[in-house]
Tab-separated table of C-alpha atoms in Angstrom:
chain	number	residue	atom	x	y	z
S	116	VAL	CA	0.222	-0.046	-0.378
S	117	LEU	CA	1.321	4.273	-0.917
S	118	VAL	CA	0.922	6.418	1.818
S	119	TYR	CA	0.333	9.537	0.553
S	120	GLY	CA	-0.094	13.006	2.214
S	121	ALA	CA	-2.238	15.052	1.201
S	122	ASN	CA	0.421	17.927	2.742
S	123	THR	CA	3.533	18.259	3.954
S	124	ASP	CA	3.388	17.562	8.064
S	125	VAL	CA	0.807	15.205	7.975
S	126	GLY	CA	2.234	12.333	9.826
S	127	LYS	CA	2.644	10.471	6.951
S	128	THR	CA	5.115	8.468	8.979
S	129	VAL	CA	3.075	7.913	12.419
S	130	ALA	CA	-0.032	6.323	9.960
S	131	SER	CA	2.256	4.023	8.574
S	132	ALA	CA	3.885	2.844	11.435
S	133	GLY	CA	0.067	2.613	12.466
S	134	LEU	CA	-0.414	0.305	9.504
S	135	CYS	CA	2.874	-1.582	10.268
S	136	LEU	CA	1.134	-2.193	14.247
S	137	ALA	CA	-2.016	-3.220	12.341
S	138	ALA	CA	-0.550	-5.720	9.933
S	139	LEU	CA	1.487	-6.925	12.798
S	140	ALA	CA	-1.234	-7.449	15.202
S	141	ARG	CA	-3.182	-9.145	12.366
S	142	GLY	CA	-0.038	-12.082	12.460
S	143	LEU	CA	1.526	-10.220	9.025
S	144	ALA	CA	4.896	-10.113	8.131
S	145	VAL	CA	5.189	-6.554	7.093
S	146	HIS	CA	8.773	-4.972	5.451
S	147	TYR	CA	8.078	-0.953	4.911
S	148	VAL	CA	9.886	0.845	2.355
S	149	LYS	CA	10.954	4.294	1.661
S	150	PRO	CA	11.796	4.421	-1.526
S	151	VAL	CA	13.130	7.969	-1.561
S	152	GLN	CA	14.470	9.467	1.087
S	153	THR	CA	15.913	13.137	1.518
S	154	GLY	CA	18.055	14.529	4.483
S	155	LEU	CA	19.546	13.630	7.431
S	156	GLU	CA	16.780	11.530	9.044
S	157	SER	CA	15.574	7.833	8.040
S	158	ASP	CA	11.595	7.675	8.435
S	159	ALA	CA	12.507	3.607	8.409
S	160	ALA	CA	14.506	4.344	11.203
S	161	ALA	CA	11.709	6.295	13.246
S	162	VAL	CA	9.044	3.485	11.984
S	163	LEU	CA	11.465	0.315	13.377
S	164	SER	CA	11.632	2.970	16.578
S	165	HIS	CA	7.826	3.050	16.980
S	166	CYS	CA	7.044	-0.677	16.020
S	167	GLY	CA	10.339	-3.075	16.719
S	168	ARG	CA	9.128	-4.090	20.143
S	169	ARG	CA	5.410	-3.098	20.606
S	170	VAL	CA	3.780	-6.789	18.694
S	171	ALA	CA	5.975	-10.601	19.855
S	172	PRO	CA	7.171	-12.328	17.468
S	173	VAL	CA	8.070	-9.415	15.852
S	174	ARG	CA	8.246	-9.607	11.727
S	175	LEU	CA	9.317	-6.449	10.700
S	176	SER	CA	11.471	-4.976	7.820
S	177	ALA	CA	12.263	-1.858	7.010
S	178	GLU	CA	14.724	-0.118	3.641
S	179	THR	CA	15.022	2.870	2.051
S	180	LEU	CA	16.383	2.435	-1.359
S	181	PHE	CA	17.016	5.584	-3.254
S	182	HIS	CA	18.499	8.351	0.147
S	183	TYR	CA	20.043	11.890	-1.139
S	184	SER	CA	21.216	13.978	2.062
S	185	SER	CA	20.135	17.121	1.419
S	186	PRO	CA	16.349	17.791	3.179
S	187	GLU	CA	14.544	19.315	0.687
S	188	SER	CA	12.025	17.931	-2.248
S	189	PRO	CA	13.156	14.749	-3.746
S	190	ALA	CA	14.181	16.469	-7.926
S	191	THR	CA	15.953	19.272	-5.932
S	192	ALA	CA	17.885	16.592	-3.804
S	193	ALA	CA	18.607	14.876	-6.818
S	194	GLN	CA	19.640	17.858	-9.142
S	195	LYS	CA	21.923	18.654	-6.299
S	196	GLU	CA	23.739	15.418	-6.065
S	197	GLY	CA	24.334	14.928	-9.812
S	198	GLY	CA	20.928	13.229	-10.468
S	199	GLY	CA	18.241	10.962	-9.258
S	200	ALA	CA	16.435	8.244	-10.175
S	201	GLY	CA	14.851	7.798	-12.940
S	202	ASP	CA	11.041	6.908	-12.937
S	203	ALA	CA	11.435	2.909	-14.217
S	204	GLU	CA	14.810	2.975	-12.979
S	205	LEU	CA	12.359	4.033	-9.068
S	206	ARG	CA	9.517	1.223	-10.272
S	207	VAL	CA	12.074	-1.599	-10.858
S	208	ALA	CA	13.808	-0.910	-7.657
S	209	VAL	CA	9.776	-0.609	-5.473
S	210	SER	CA	9.023	-3.931	-7.724
S	211	ASP	CA	11.768	-5.257	-6.547
S	212	ALA	CA	10.686	-4.986	-3.020
S	213	LEU	CA	7.088	-5.750	-2.980
S	214	GLN	CA	9.216	-9.200	-4.952
S	215	ARG	CA	11.076	-9.610	-1.542
S	216	ALA	CA	7.754	-9.129	0.846
S	217	SER	CA	5.683	-11.155	-1.561
S	218	ALA	CA	8.749	-14.249	-0.832
S	219	ASP	CA	7.943	-13.725	2.917
S	220	GLY	CA	4.022	-15.835	3.107
S	221	GLU	CA	1.551	-14.009	4.124
S	222	ALA	CA	3.382	-10.080	3.934
S	223	ILE	CA	2.220	-6.566	3.426
S	224	CYS	CA	4.095	-3.793	2.334
S	225	VAL	CA	3.732	-0.812	3.550
S	226	LEU	CA	5.277	2.435	1.251
S	227	GLU	CA	5.704	5.973	2.340
S	228	THR	CA	5.827	8.364	-0.460
S	229	ALA	CA	8.302	11.741	-0.158
S	230	GLY	CA	4.716	14.134	-0.294
S	231	GLY	CA	2.287	14.068	-2.304
S	232	PRO	CA	0.759	12.207	-5.168
S	233	LEU	CA	1.896	15.809	-6.945
S	234	SER	CA	5.347	16.278	-5.346
S	235	PRO	CA	8.054	15.588	-7.827
S	236	ALA	CA	10.068	12.280	-7.433
S	237	PRO	CA	13.570	12.666	-8.081
S	238	SER	CA	13.391	12.783	-11.915
S	239	SER	CA	10.909	15.947	-11.265
S	240	THR	CA	7.650	13.753	-12.049
S	241	ALA	CA	4.388	13.560	-10.283
S	242	GLN	CA	4.943	10.289	-7.956
S	243	ALA	CA	1.577	9.348	-8.673
S	244	ASP	CA	2.324	9.287	-12.401
S	245	VAL	CA	5.629	7.435	-11.271
S	246	TYR	CA	3.936	4.745	-9.388
S	247	ALA	CA	0.626	4.301	-11.449
S	248	PRO	CA	2.358	1.527	-13.679
S	249	LEU	CA	2.557	-0.600	-10.533
S	250	ARG	CA	-1.572	-0.772	-9.628
S	251	LEU	CA	-0.714	-0.358	-5.927
S	252	PRO	CA	-3.662	0.531	-3.514
S	253	CYS	CA	-3.464	3.296	-2.090
S	254	ILE	CA	-3.813	6.084	1.338
S	255	VAL	CA	-4.150	9.439	1.541
S	256	VAL	CA	-2.796	10.666	4.989
S	257	GLY	CA	-5.555	14.413	5.002
S	258	ASP	CA	-4.009	17.604	5.766
S	259	ALA	CA	-6.134	18.299	9.692
S	260	LYS	CA	-4.605	21.889	9.736
S	261	LEU	CA	-6.598	24.776	8.553
S	262	GLY	CA	-6.747	24.202	5.427
S	263	GLY	CA	-6.459	21.032	5.082
S	264	ILE	CA	-9.792	20.376	3.646
S	265	SER	CA	-9.118	21.746	0.185
S	266	ALA	CA	-5.321	20.263	0.291
S	267	THR	CA	-7.010	16.795	1.170
S	268	LEU	CA	-9.261	16.553	-1.768
S	269	CYS	CA	-7.527	17.700	-4.129
S	270	ALA	CA	-5.000	15.188	-3.198
S	271	LEU	CA	-8.024	12.692	-3.469
S	272	GLU	CA	-9.129	14.268	-7.151
S	273	SER	CA	-5.112	14.167	-8.664
S	274	LEU	CA	-5.436	10.277	-7.797
S	275	ALA	CA	-8.348	9.363	-9.216
S	276	ALA	CA	-7.514	10.927	-12.224
S	277	ARG	CA	-4.915	9.005	-12.362
S	278	ARG	CA	-7.384	5.819	-11.924
S	279	GLN	CA	-5.660	5.427	-8.658
S	280	ARG	CA	-8.593	5.782	-5.907
S	281	ALA	CA	-7.709	6.384	-2.570
S	282	ALA	CA	-9.285	3.226	-0.217
S	283	ALA	CA	-9.060	5.375	3.265
S	284	VAL	CA	-8.554	8.848	4.020
S	285	LEU	CA	-6.583	8.984	7.463
S	286	PHE	CA	-6.416	12.486	9.607
S	287	ILE	CA	-4.214	12.246	12.103
S	288	GLY	CA	-5.883	14.843	14.735
S	289	GLY	CA	-9.005	16.331	13.287
S	290	GLU	CA	-11.436	14.463	14.726
S	291	ALA	CA	-13.669	17.184	16.060
S	292	PRO	CA	-17.390	17.889	15.151
S	293	ASP	CA	-16.203	20.854	13.228
S	294	GLY	CA	-12.850	18.406	12.195
S	295	ASN	CA	-11.403	18.544	8.547
S	296	ALA	CA	-12.444	14.603	8.634
S	297	VAL	CA	-15.999	15.637	8.898
S	298	ALA	CA	-15.821	18.231	6.962
S	299	VAL	CA	-13.974	15.838	3.878
S	300	ARG	CA	-16.093	12.932	4.829
S	301	GLY	CA	-19.261	15.117	3.711
S	302	ALA	CA	-17.391	16.010	0.837
S	303	LEU	CA	-17.272	12.627	-0.137
S	304	ALA	CA	-20.846	10.926	0.725
S	305	PRO	CA	-22.038	12.010	-2.904
S	306	SER	CA	-20.950	9.556	-4.753
S	307	MET	CA	-21.347	5.970	-4.974
S	308	SER	CA	-18.967	4.394	-2.792
S	309	PRO	CA	-17.217	6.840	-1.010
S	310	GLN	CA	-14.371	5.740	0.898
S	311	PRO	CA	-13.591	5.622	4.902
S	312	VAL	CA	-12.817	8.511	6.171
S	313	VAL	CA	-11.088	8.242	9.578
S	314	ALA	CA	-9.593	9.778	12.321
S	315	VAL	CA	-7.546	9.211	15.196
S	316	PRO	CA	-6.275	11.460	18.406
S	317	ALA	CA	-3.303	13.300	17.584
S	318	PRO	CA	-0.378	12.142	18.929
S	319	PRO	CA	2.020	13.729	21.714
S	320	ALA	CA	4.682	16.182	20.297
S	321	ALA	CA	8.218	15.454	19.961
S	322	PRO	CA	9.843	13.851	21.350
S	323	GLU	CA	7.705	12.638	23.610
S	324	PRO	CA	7.926	8.964	22.447
S	325	LEU	CA	4.930	7.220	20.872
S	326	THR	CA	4.581	3.997	22.905
S	327	GLU	CA	1.107	4.802	24.877
S	328	TRP	CA	0.150	6.602	21.711
S	329	LEU	CA	-0.288	4.099	19.570
S	330	GLN	CA	-2.003	2.205	22.815
S	331	ASP	CA	-4.872	4.187	22.168
S	332	PRO	CA	-7.908	2.144	21.733
S	333	ARG	CA	-9.386	4.825	19.314
S	334	VAL	CA	-5.396	4.864	17.507
S	335	VAL	CA	-5.583	0.549	17.212
S	336	SER	CA	-9.309	0.537	16.213
S	337	GLY	CA	-8.459	3.479	13.796
S	338	PHE	CA	-5.649	1.983	11.505
S	339	ALA	CA	-7.184	-1.389	12.048
S	340	GLU	CA	-9.976	0.217	9.806
S	341	VAL	CA	-7.761	1.366	7.477
S	342	LEU	CA	-6.021	-1.789	7.248
S	343	ALA	CA	-9.478	-3.407	6.488
S	344	ALA	CA	-10.031	-0.577	3.778
S	345	VAL	CA	-7.354	-1.446	2.268
S	346	GLU	CA	-7.542	-5.135	1.996
S	347	ALA	CA	-11.644	-4.649	0.631
S	348	GLN	CA	-10.867	-1.744	-1.844
S	349	SER	CA	-7.150	-2.991	-3.058
S	350	LEU	CA	-6.430	-1.946	-6.672
S	351	LEU	CA	-3.497	-4.905	-6.458
S	352	PRO	CA	-4.531	-7.392	-9.429
S	353	SER	CA	-5.621	-11.127	-8.596
S	354	SER	CA	-5.578	-14.062	-10.333
S	355	ASP	CA	-8.611	-14.672	-9.029
S	356	GLY	CA	-11.036	-15.251	-12.264
S	357	VAL	CA	-8.212	-15.144	-14.343
S	358	GLU	CA	-9.258	-18.517	-15.707
S	359	GLU	CA	-12.591	-18.090	-16.210
S	360	TYR	CA	-12.460	-14.608	-17.793
S	361	VAL	CA	-10.289	-15.935	-20.445
S	362	ALA	CA	-12.176	-19.174	-20.780
S	363	PHE	CA	-15.797	-16.391	-22.119
S	364	ASP	CA	-13.161	-14.908	-23.973
S	365	ARG	CA	-12.338	-18.154	-25.733
S	366	GLU	CA	-15.706	-18.884	-26.106
S	367	HIS	CA	-17.615	-15.747	-27.280
S	368	VAL	CA	-14.713	-12.805	-27.901
S	369	TRP	CA	-13.872	-13.182	-32.219
S	370	HIS	CA	-10.231	-11.675	-32.045
S	371	PRO	CA	-8.926	-10.155	-35.400
S	372	TYR	CA	-7.390	-12.791	-38.059
S	373	THR	CA	-8.309	-15.504	-36.141
S	374	SER	CA	-10.556	-18.734	-36.496
S	375	MET	CA	-13.810	-18.452	-34.305
S	376	VAL	CA	-13.892	-22.124	-34.519
S	377	ARG	CA	-10.017	-23.106	-33.280
S	378	PRO	CA	-9.119	-19.782	-31.724
S	379	GLY	CA	-5.397	-19.289	-31.093
S	380	ARG	CA	-3.436	-18.884	-27.651
S	381	VAL	CA	-4.142	-14.912	-25.958
S	382	TRP	CA	-2.199	-13.741	-22.880
S	383	PRO	CA	-3.993	-11.862	-20.679
S	384	VAL	CA	-2.796	-8.372	-19.141
S	385	ARG	CA	-3.056	-6.730	-16.548
S	386	ALA	CA	-1.233	-3.780	-16.724
S	387	ALA	CA	0.781	-1.336	-19.901
S	388	SER	CA	3.806	0.522	-19.195
S	389	GLY	CA	6.559	2.320	-20.983
S	390	VAL	CA	7.342	-0.516	-23.184
S	391	GLU	CA	6.125	-3.660	-21.499
S	392	LEU	CA	2.781	-5.753	-20.882
S	393	GLU	CA	2.268	-7.176	-17.907
S	394	LEU	CA	0.534	-10.239	-17.584
S	395	GLU	CA	-1.884	-11.685	-14.862
S	396	ASP	CA	0.215	-13.873	-14.192
S	397	GLY	CA	3.572	-11.131	-13.200
S	398	ARG	CA	5.116	-11.708	-16.090
S	399	ARG	CA	6.336	-9.472	-18.162
S	400	LEU	CA	7.119	-8.669	-22.400
S	401	VAL	CA	8.608	-6.004	-24.524
S	402	ASP	CA	5.289	-5.034	-27.129
S	403	GLY	CA	7.404	-4.989	-30.233
S	404	MET	CA	4.366	-4.304	-32.138
S	405	SER	CA	3.857	-1.535	-30.208
S	406	SER	CA	-0.395	-2.220	-30.241
S	407	TRP	CA	-0.194	-2.854	-33.838
S	408	TRP	CA	1.763	0.726	-34.423
S	409	CYS	CA	-0.738	2.429	-32.161
S	410	ALA	CA	1.075	3.016	-28.600
S	411	ILE	CA	4.554	5.358	-30.796
S	412	HIS	CA	4.519	6.707	-27.396
S	413	GLY	CA	4.391	3.786	-25.200
S	414	TYR	CA	2.046	3.341	-22.943
S	415	ASN	CA	0.651	4.702	-19.535
S	416	VAL	CA	2.849	8.339	-20.849
S	417	PRO	CA	1.906	10.739	-17.415
S	418	GLU	CA	1.325	13.404	-19.671
S	419	LEU	CA	-1.249	11.778	-22.333
S	420	ASN	CA	-3.359	9.995	-19.406
S	421	SER	CA	-3.480	13.620	-17.728
S	422	ALA	CA	-4.221	15.063	-21.429
S	423	ALA	CA	-7.122	12.242	-22.014
S	424	ALA	CA	-8.652	13.000	-18.139
S	425	ASN	CA	-9.259	16.374	-18.348
S	426	GLN	CA	-10.319	15.912	-21.730
S	427	LEU	CA	-12.896	13.904	-20.361
S	428	SER	CA	-13.662	16.023	-17.611
S	429	ALA	CA	-15.301	18.586	-20.163
S	430	ALA	CA	-16.860	16.685	-22.624
S	431	SER	CA	-15.490	12.888	-24.042
S	432	HIS	CA	-17.715	13.687	-27.729
S	433	ILE	CA	-19.187	16.421	-29.778
S	434	MET	CA	-19.811	16.019	-33.270
S	435	PHE	CA	-18.206	18.150	-35.996
S	436	GLY	CA	-21.169	18.744	-37.711
S	437	GLY	CA	-21.897	22.597	-37.337
S	438	LEU	CA	-20.147	22.329	-33.870
S	439	THR	CA	-15.868	23.079	-33.835
S	440	HIS	CA	-13.880	23.325	-29.950
S	441	ARG	CA	-10.915	24.117	-29.264
S	442	PRO	CA	-9.080	20.959	-28.500
S	443	ALA	CA	-9.654	19.804	-32.075
S	444	VAL	CA	-9.034	23.499	-33.144
S	445	GLU	CA	-5.162	23.154	-31.461
S	446	LEU	CA	-4.133	19.983	-32.817
S	447	ALA	CA	-5.151	21.072	-36.648
S	448	GLU	CA	-3.158	24.151	-36.040
S	449	LEU	CA	-0.170	22.090	-34.538
S	450	LEU	CA	-0.667	19.244	-37.792
S	451	VAL	CA	-0.436	22.115	-40.377
S	452	GLY	CA	2.816	23.353	-38.832
S	453	CYS	CA	4.549	20.258	-38.943
S	454	ALA	CA	3.303	19.743	-42.357
S	455	PRO	CA	4.729	20.136	-45.822
S	456	SER	CA	4.026	23.827	-47.433
S	457	GLY	CA	0.924	23.020	-49.362
S	458	LEU	CA	-0.570	21.113	-46.885
S	459	CYS	CA	-2.403	23.208	-45.085
S	460	ARG	CA	-6.343	21.491	-44.325
S	461	VAL	CA	-7.281	18.445	-42.079
S	462	PHE	CA	-9.455	16.128	-42.074
S	463	LEU	CA	-10.213	14.363	-38.062
S	464	CYS	CA	-10.465	10.499	-38.638
S	465	ASP	CA	-11.023	7.744	-36.065
S	466	SER	CA	-8.726	5.177	-37.316
S	467	GLY	CA	-5.871	4.051	-40.176
S	468	SER	CA	-8.771	2.403	-42.495
S	469	VAL	CA	-11.556	5.298	-41.870
S	470	SER	CA	-8.497	7.350	-43.117
S	471	VAL	CA	-7.583	5.299	-46.013
S	472	GLU	CA	-11.388	5.109	-46.902
S	473	VAL	CA	-11.321	8.978	-46.901
S	474	ALA	CA	-8.341	10.219	-48.607
S	475	LEU	CA	-9.685	7.873	-51.723
S	476	LYS	CA	-13.040	9.193	-51.146
S	477	MET	CA	-11.556	12.991	-51.682
S	478	ALA	CA	-9.907	11.116	-54.761
S	479	LEU	CA	-12.472	10.306	-56.812
S	480	GLN	CA	-14.564	13.556	-55.722
S	481	TYR	CA	-11.657	15.805	-56.748
S	482	TRP	CA	-11.999	14.603	-59.839
S	483	ALA	CA	-15.352	13.810	-60.172
S	484	MET	CA	-15.519	17.588	-59.519
S	485	ARG	CA	-13.187	18.673	-61.865
S	486	GLY	CA	-15.649	17.095	-64.615
S	487	ARG	CA	-12.906	13.786	-65.167
S	488	PRO	CA	-15.113	10.771	-63.918
S	489	GLU	CA	-13.700	8.385	-65.613
S	490	LYS	CA	-10.338	8.667	-63.440
S	491	CYS	CA	-12.024	5.997	-60.900
S	492	ARG	CA	-9.656	3.772	-60.153
S	493	PHE	CA	-6.615	3.810	-58.161
S	494	ALA	CA	-2.679	2.318	-59.094
S	495	THR	CA	-0.577	0.908	-56.250
S	496	VAL	CA	1.612	-1.871	-55.305
S	497	LEU	CA	1.725	-5.597	-54.316
S	498	ARG	CA	2.931	-6.642	-50.791
S	499	GLY	CA	0.989	-2.943	-49.892
S	500	TYR	CA	-1.357	-3.074	-46.443
S	501	HIS	CA	-4.023	0.314	-46.319
S	502	GLY	CA	-6.701	-1.311	-43.622
S	503	ASP	CA	-9.746	-3.883	-43.347
S	504	THR	CA	-12.617	-1.954	-44.486
S	505	PHE	CA	-14.102	-2.827	-48.186
S	506	GLY	CA	-12.448	0.953	-50.233
S	507	ALA	CA	-9.094	-0.043	-48.161
S	508	MET	CA	-8.982	-3.677	-48.928
S	509	ALA	CA	-9.306	-3.252	-52.799
S	510	VAL	CA	-6.216	-1.007	-52.371
S	511	CYS	CA	-3.850	-3.778	-50.448
S	512	ASP	CA	-2.315	-7.121	-52.098
S	513	PRO	CA	-5.010	-9.026	-53.709
S	514	GLU	CA	-2.069	-12.281	-53.678
S	515	ARG	CA	-0.255	-11.921	-50.811
S	516	GLY	CA	-3.276	-9.967	-48.624
S	517	MET	CA	-5.564	-10.766	-46.031
S	518	HIS	CA	-8.214	-10.090	-48.083
S	519	THR	CA	-8.714	-13.161	-51.023
S	520	LEU	CA	-11.740	-14.154	-49.891
S	521	PHE	CA	-13.234	-10.956	-51.159
S	522	ARG	CA	-11.495	-10.012	-54.180
S	523	GLY	CA	-15.070	-11.429	-55.969
S	524	ILE	CA	-16.513	-8.041	-54.541
S	525	LEU	CA	-14.049	-5.645	-54.487
S	526	PRO	CA	-13.443	-2.851	-56.693
S	527	GLN	CA	-10.600	-4.297	-59.403
S	528	HIS	CA	-7.601	-1.530	-59.263
S	529	LEU	CA	-3.802	-1.321	-60.378
S	530	PHE	CA	-1.116	-3.205	-59.407
S	531	ALA	CA	2.553	-2.453	-59.979
S	532	ASP	CA	5.435	-4.202	-58.612
S	533	PRO	CA	6.460	-3.785	-55.247
S	534	PRO	CA	9.503	-1.184	-54.898
S	535	ALA	CA	13.165	-3.210	-54.484
S	536	MET	CA	14.215	-3.698	-50.976
S	537	ALA	CA	17.086	-1.091	-50.204
S	538	ARG	CA	20.886	-1.839	-50.428
S	539	GLU	CA	23.416	0.072	-51.096
S	540	GLY	CA	24.357	1.424	-54.630
S	541	ALA	CA	20.507	0.733	-55.651
S	542	CYS	CA	19.602	4.536	-56.343
S	543	GLU	CA	22.788	4.840	-57.782
S	544	SER	CA	22.177	2.019	-60.676
S	545	GLY	CA	18.141	2.487	-60.654
S	546	GLU	CA	17.659	-0.660	-59.544
S	547	ASP	CA	14.965	0.929	-56.940
S	548	GLY	CA	11.858	-0.992	-59.151
S	549	PHE	CA	10.432	1.900	-60.313
S	550	GLU	CA	10.301	1.495	-64.080
S	551	SER	CA	6.789	-1.257	-62.918
S	552	MET	CA	5.455	1.938	-61.959
S	553	GLU	CA	6.151	4.074	-64.387
S	554	ARG	CA	4.502	1.318	-67.401
S	555	LEU	CA	1.250	0.889	-65.354
S	556	LEU	CA	1.101	4.733	-64.642
S	557	ARG	CA	1.366	6.207	-68.332
S	558	LEU	CA	-0.381	3.057	-69.559
S	559	HIS	CA	-3.430	4.336	-67.388
S	560	ALA	CA	-3.489	7.344	-66.112
S	561	HIS	CA	-6.204	8.109	-68.077
S	562	GLU	CA	-8.606	6.268	-65.814
S	563	VAL	CA	-6.199	6.891	-61.962
S	564	ALA	CA	-7.779	9.172	-59.494
S	565	ALA	CA	-4.519	8.493	-57.396
S	566	VAL	CA	-1.335	6.179	-56.175
S	567	ILE	CA	-1.922	5.102	-52.768
S	568	LEU	CA	1.563	3.364	-51.271
S	569	GLU	CA	3.477	3.448	-47.483
S	570	PRO	CA	6.470	5.753	-47.917
S	571	ILE	CA	9.440	3.803	-47.217
S	572	VAL	CA	8.321	0.977	-45.491
S	573	GLN	CA	5.811	-1.336	-46.350
S	574	GLY	CA	4.622	-2.873	-43.092
S	575	ALA	CA	2.312	-5.396	-42.892
S	576	GLY	CA	4.552	-7.007	-46.366
S	577	GLY	CA	7.061	-8.124	-44.472
S	578	MET	CA	8.464	-4.797	-42.788
S	579	ARG	CA	10.181	-4.159	-46.671
S	580	ILE	CA	11.783	-0.679	-46.489
S	581	TYR	CA	12.712	0.697	-49.803
S	582	ALA	CA	14.252	3.905	-50.966
S	583	PRO	CA	12.851	7.107	-50.565
S	584	ALA	CA	14.621	8.160	-54.076
S	585	TYR	CA	11.545	5.902	-55.646
S	586	LEU	CA	8.798	8.825	-54.205
S	587	GLN	CA	10.583	10.998	-55.566
S	588	LYS	CA	10.238	9.933	-59.192
S	589	LEU	CA	6.926	8.903	-58.388
S	590	ARG	CA	6.034	12.416	-57.030
S	591	ALA	CA	7.587	13.736	-60.121
S	592	LEU	CA	5.060	11.063	-62.399
S	593	CYS	CA	2.485	12.581	-60.785
S	594	ASP	CA	2.428	15.779	-61.595
S	595	GLU	CA	3.848	15.218	-65.031
S	596	LEU	CA	0.563	12.929	-65.726
S	597	GLY	CA	-2.301	14.680	-63.742
S	598	VAL	CA	-2.708	11.358	-61.149
S	599	LEU	CA	-2.706	12.452	-57.331
S	600	LEU	CA	-0.657	11.080	-54.674
S	601	ILE	CA	-1.884	9.698	-51.162
S	602	PHE	CA	0.619	8.554	-48.633
S	603	ASP	CA	-0.763	6.081	-46.043
S	604	GLU	CA	1.490	6.842	-43.112
S	605	ILE	CA	-0.321	5.582	-40.233
S	606	ALA	CA	2.574	3.145	-39.547
S	607	THR	CA	5.358	5.173	-41.058
S	608	GLY	CA	4.311	8.403	-39.796
S	609	PHE	CA	5.162	10.919	-36.343
S	610	GLY	CA	9.054	10.006	-36.711
S	611	ARG	CA	9.056	6.308	-36.841
S	612	THR	CA	10.922	6.434	-39.841
S	613	GLY	CA	13.896	9.182	-39.071
């Protein structure tokens, strides 16, 4: 369980010690972990001091993963020491600590963060974004001081925006009838399943020991309630039910390019982060296909998650029929700004296949509006792939493609030989395979609306990389013969080919 604070000096270490004691009282082994510590003091040592002699037999360990000596925020302290742990490095270290904890049988791992959800990690990334891929349960230690109601609710909302719903809110102090715990409890009440808000009496002021306070029945009961909430609302993925849902998948879910009567094996995934998919059994796989080229920036990217959450809170979808909105216009402005000169119009589509359909229809409409309706066929190359809708299938390779079943009902277009695979010296010698395309266009230009092909790389056709000179020749020939040119960059655009 991750322990976040709504503010500084709200008692995260005391709360962590109380959780450890509650778990020890249940007979669990307890591992306290401080992922990032700053300053000369050690929260791990403090937790051991608070808990070490309270329950017998004690099965308690404590460790600090990264320690920076300067007593300030992790990002600033790490910078002063020449740079700190990266996000992935920090997650790996925490994952290793969790593995060590799980090796101890029935155990709980209490991870005390360095501040609140949006406090910076050593890399300056918000802590909640760093830890989100781990999918751990968490609690928030509320701020019982003046102004703490807003700070506590903001901490909860920042976690919720990252799909990290806190299992409980704990106030150390603030249990009075007019205290912050009561106000936060009331603010959460309208939700469908409000988190429990627990308040325990304030501990004695330092350096008074916490021994008697930790034995106070109200304190013991409060921490037991928080621990129960963590267990009841745990976000930890469980293997329970995996076999059942995979079996249901096999019987009722038809996956792409898969036999319905003899489906192949599927791997159940529970999370994804960076380039990795995490399976239900905890194993991690590198997604070398980037989710069919869609996850160009990887998975669980904090900036993308935040942008999506912010947009959903404003509007999930607005039709473009007679309406517009700022995010779409800003996106179009960015695209026009990075496109070659002359490409200054943007049509937004919802998938690769649909974008190909739109491009084909645009080409047909262009010639119809120019009074040339006979230019209604398309030219392309073999080994190409452009999608699975009907118009897109018609310009995919009819021999080696995946759509031979539909050949009889698809429009019949024109196919040149594929570009020659790029190799050293091919461009200079003219061995780029362009002759086939040139012959085809010179023979059929009068009926061809446009040429469509994947630039640089034919992806599904076998990752066939060819010389850019082919495209330069094609551009010039299309201009000469009055043929439009469509580049399908769904798998190759946005920097994928350099």
